[in-house]
Short mmCIF file of C-alpha atoms in Angstrom, two decimals:
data_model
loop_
_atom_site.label_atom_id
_atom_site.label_comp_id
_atom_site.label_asym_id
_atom_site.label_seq_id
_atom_site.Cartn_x
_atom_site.Cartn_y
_atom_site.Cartn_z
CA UNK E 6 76.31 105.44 107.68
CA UNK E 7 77.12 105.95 111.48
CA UNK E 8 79.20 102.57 111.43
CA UNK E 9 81.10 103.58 108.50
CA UNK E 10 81.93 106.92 109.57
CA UNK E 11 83.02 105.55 113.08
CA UNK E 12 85.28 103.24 111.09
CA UNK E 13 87.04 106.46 109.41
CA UNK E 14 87.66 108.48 112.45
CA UNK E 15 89.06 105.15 113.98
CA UNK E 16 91.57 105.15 110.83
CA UNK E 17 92.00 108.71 110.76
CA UNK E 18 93.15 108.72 114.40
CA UNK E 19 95.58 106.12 114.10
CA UNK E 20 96.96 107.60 110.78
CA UNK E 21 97.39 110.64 112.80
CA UNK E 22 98.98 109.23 115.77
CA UNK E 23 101.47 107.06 113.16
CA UNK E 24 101.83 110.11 111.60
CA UNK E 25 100.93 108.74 108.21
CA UNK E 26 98.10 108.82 105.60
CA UNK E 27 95.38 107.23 106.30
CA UNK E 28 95.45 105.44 102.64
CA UNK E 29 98.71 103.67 103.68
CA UNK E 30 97.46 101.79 106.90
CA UNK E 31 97.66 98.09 106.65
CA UNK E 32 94.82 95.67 106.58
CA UNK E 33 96.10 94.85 110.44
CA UNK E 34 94.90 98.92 110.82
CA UNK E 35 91.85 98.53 109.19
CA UNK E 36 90.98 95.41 111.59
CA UNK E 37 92.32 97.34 114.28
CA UNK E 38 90.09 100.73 113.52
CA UNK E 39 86.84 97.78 112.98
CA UNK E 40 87.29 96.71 116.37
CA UNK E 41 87.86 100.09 118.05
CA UNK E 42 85.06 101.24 116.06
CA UNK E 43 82.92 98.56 117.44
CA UNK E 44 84.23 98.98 121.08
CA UNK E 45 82.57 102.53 120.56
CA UNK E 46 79.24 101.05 119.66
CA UNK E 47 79.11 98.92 122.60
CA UNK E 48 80.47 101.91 124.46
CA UNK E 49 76.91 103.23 122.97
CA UNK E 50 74.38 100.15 123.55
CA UNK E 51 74.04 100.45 120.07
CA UNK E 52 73.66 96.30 118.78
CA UNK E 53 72.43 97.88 115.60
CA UNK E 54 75.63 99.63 114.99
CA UNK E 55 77.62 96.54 116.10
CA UNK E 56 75.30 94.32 113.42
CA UNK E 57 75.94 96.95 110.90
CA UNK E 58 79.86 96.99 110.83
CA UNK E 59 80.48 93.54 111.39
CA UNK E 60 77.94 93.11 108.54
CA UNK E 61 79.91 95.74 106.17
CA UNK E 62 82.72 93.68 106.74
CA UNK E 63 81.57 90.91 105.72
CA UNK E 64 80.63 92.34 102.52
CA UNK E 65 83.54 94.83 101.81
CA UNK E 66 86.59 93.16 103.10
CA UNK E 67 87.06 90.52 100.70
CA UNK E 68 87.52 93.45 97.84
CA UNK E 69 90.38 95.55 99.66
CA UNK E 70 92.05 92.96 99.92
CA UNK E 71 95.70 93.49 99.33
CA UNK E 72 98.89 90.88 98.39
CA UNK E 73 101.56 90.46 100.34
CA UNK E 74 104.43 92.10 99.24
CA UNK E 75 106.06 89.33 96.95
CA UNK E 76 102.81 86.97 96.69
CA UNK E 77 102.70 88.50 92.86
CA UNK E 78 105.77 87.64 91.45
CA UNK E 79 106.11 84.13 93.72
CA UNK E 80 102.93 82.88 92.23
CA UNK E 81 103.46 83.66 89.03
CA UNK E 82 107.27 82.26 89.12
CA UNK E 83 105.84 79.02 91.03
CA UNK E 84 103.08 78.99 88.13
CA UNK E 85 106.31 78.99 85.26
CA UNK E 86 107.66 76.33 87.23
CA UNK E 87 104.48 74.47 86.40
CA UNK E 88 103.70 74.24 90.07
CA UNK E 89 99.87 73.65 90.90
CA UNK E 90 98.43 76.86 93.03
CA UNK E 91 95.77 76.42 95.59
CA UNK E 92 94.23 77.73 98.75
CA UNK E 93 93.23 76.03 101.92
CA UNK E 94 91.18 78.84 103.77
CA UNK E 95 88.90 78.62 107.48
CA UNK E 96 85.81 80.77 106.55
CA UNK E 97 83.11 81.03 104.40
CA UNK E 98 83.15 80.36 100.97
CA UNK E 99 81.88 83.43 99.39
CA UNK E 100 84.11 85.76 101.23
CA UNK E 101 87.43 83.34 99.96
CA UNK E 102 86.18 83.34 96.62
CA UNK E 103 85.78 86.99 96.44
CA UNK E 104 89.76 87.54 98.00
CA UNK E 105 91.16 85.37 95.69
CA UNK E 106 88.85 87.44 92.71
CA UNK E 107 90.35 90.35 93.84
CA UNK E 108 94.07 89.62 94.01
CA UNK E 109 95.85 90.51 90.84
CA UNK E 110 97.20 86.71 90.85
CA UNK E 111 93.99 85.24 91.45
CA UNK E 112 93.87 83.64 88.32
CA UNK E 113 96.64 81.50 89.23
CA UNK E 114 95.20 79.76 91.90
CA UNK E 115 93.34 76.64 90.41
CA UNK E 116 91.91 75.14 93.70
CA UNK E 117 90.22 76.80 96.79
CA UNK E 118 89.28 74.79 99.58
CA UNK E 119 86.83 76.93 102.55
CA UNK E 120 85.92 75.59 105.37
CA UNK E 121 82.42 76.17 105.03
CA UNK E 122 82.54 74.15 101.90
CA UNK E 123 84.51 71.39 103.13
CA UNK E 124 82.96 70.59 105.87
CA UNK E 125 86.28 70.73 107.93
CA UNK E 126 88.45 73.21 109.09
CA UNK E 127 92.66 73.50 109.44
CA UNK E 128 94.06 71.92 111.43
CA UNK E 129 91.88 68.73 110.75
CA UNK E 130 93.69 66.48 108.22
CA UNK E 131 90.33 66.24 106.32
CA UNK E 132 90.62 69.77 104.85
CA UNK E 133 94.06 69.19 103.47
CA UNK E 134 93.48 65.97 101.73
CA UNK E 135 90.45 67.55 100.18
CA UNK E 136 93.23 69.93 98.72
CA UNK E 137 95.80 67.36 97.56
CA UNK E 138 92.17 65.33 95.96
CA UNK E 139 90.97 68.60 94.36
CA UNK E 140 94.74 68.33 92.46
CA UNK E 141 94.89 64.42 91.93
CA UNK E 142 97.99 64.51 94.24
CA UNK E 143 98.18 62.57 97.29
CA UNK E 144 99.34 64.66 100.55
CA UNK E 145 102.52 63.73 100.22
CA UNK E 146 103.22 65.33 96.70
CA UNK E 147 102.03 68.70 98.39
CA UNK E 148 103.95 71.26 100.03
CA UNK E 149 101.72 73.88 101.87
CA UNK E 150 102.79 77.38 102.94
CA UNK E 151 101.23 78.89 106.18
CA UNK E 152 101.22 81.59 108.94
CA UNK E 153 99.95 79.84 111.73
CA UNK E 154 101.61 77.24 114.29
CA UNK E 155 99.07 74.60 114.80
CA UNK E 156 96.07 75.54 111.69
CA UNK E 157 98.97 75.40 109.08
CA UNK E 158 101.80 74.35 109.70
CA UNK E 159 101.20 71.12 112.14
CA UNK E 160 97.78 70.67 110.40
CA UNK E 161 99.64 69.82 107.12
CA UNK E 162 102.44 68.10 108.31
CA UNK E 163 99.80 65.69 110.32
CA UNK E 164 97.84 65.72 107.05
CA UNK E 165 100.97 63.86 105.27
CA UNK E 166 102.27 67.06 103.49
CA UNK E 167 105.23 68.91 103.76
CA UNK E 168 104.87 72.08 105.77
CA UNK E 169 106.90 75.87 105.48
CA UNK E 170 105.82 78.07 108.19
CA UNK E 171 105.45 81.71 107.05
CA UNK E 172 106.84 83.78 109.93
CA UNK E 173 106.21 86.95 111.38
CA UNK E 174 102.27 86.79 111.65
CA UNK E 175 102.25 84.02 115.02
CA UNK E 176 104.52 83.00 117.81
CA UNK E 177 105.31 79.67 117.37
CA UNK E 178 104.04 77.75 120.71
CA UNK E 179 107.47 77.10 122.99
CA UNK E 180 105.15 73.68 123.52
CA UNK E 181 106.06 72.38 119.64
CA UNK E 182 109.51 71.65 117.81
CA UNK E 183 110.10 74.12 115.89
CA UNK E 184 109.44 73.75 112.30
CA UNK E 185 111.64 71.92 109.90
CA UNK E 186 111.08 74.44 107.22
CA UNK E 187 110.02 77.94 107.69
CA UNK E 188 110.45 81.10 105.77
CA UNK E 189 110.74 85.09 107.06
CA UNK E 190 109.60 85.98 103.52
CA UNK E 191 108.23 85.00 100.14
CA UNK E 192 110.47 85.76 97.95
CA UNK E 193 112.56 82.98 100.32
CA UNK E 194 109.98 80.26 99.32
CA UNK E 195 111.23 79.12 95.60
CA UNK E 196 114.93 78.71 96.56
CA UNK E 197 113.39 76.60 99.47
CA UNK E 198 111.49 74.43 97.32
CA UNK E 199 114.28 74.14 94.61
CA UNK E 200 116.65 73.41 97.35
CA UNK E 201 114.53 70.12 98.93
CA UNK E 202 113.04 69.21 95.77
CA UNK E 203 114.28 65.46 95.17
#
């Protein structure tokens, strides 16, 4: 009880300093309030505390999960365009599982690939060809959509698919050309895909 309530007063400070309610912070708030919430129990030498929240994490956070603004309509438009659906995810399988369960769309995504289950984790070339098997596609008759640089983006393009980087969630590494396809939004993704279909 002391982990969760530490966990509130994190959000209800932040909600007051953003001078909104707390019911409206992001999930990047809730991670935020988790971590300052577990600074305080290390603040406390209280491990038990620390086991306790990272443990009601674990179990709670695949069930608030919420879509991105867009991710609703764009899979069910990309699903009416009798486009296959699936998820390449690092983490454990349960927790993925639970997500997708939870996402009003979830029933649209046909194939989910964890880490934990696969043996291999983004960017490794193994965990997207799992994905494009799981279909009965090769790689290269798979277009993956991602937030990050090197896991996603490069990880699919080495893979043999093509790669749209999701912006806005990671720089993109001055070190790496910059991506041949990338999108600031979803609702951007179908004309994309319409656009370089062959």
């Amino acid at each position: 009880m002391l982990a969760y309530n530490l966990i509130r007063q994190e959000m209800r400070l932040m909600a007051e300093e953003l001078e909104i309610p707390p019911q409206r912070l992001s999930f990047q708030w809730l991670a935020i309030a988790i971590a300052g919430a577990l600074a305080e129990a290390r603040r406390r030498k209280s491990p038990v505390i620390a086991k306790t929240l990272t443990g009601h994490w674990a179990t709670y956070f695949p069930s608030t999960s919420v879509a991105m603004p867009g991710a609703e309509k764009l899979l069910k438009e990309l699903a009416l365009e009798g486009i296959a659906l699936g998820v390449i995810s690092n983490g454990a399988e349960h927790s993925r599982r639970e997500t997708i369960d939870a996402l009003p769309f979830g029933s649209e995504i046909k194939v989910m690939i964890s880490s934990e289950a696969c043996g291999y984790s983004k960017p490794s070339s193994e965990i997207f060809h799992a994905g494009a098997d799981a279909f009965g596609y090769t790689p290269e008759q798979c277009v993956f959509v991602g937030d990050h640089p090197q896991n996603d983006y490069q990880g699919a393009r080495a893979s043999g698919m093509q790669a749209v980087w999701l912006e806005g969630f990671h720089d993109w590494p001055s070190d790496l050309a910059h991506a041949t396809h990338s999108i600031r939004s979803l609702n951007e993704l179908l004309p994309l895909l319409k656009q370089n279909s062959p």
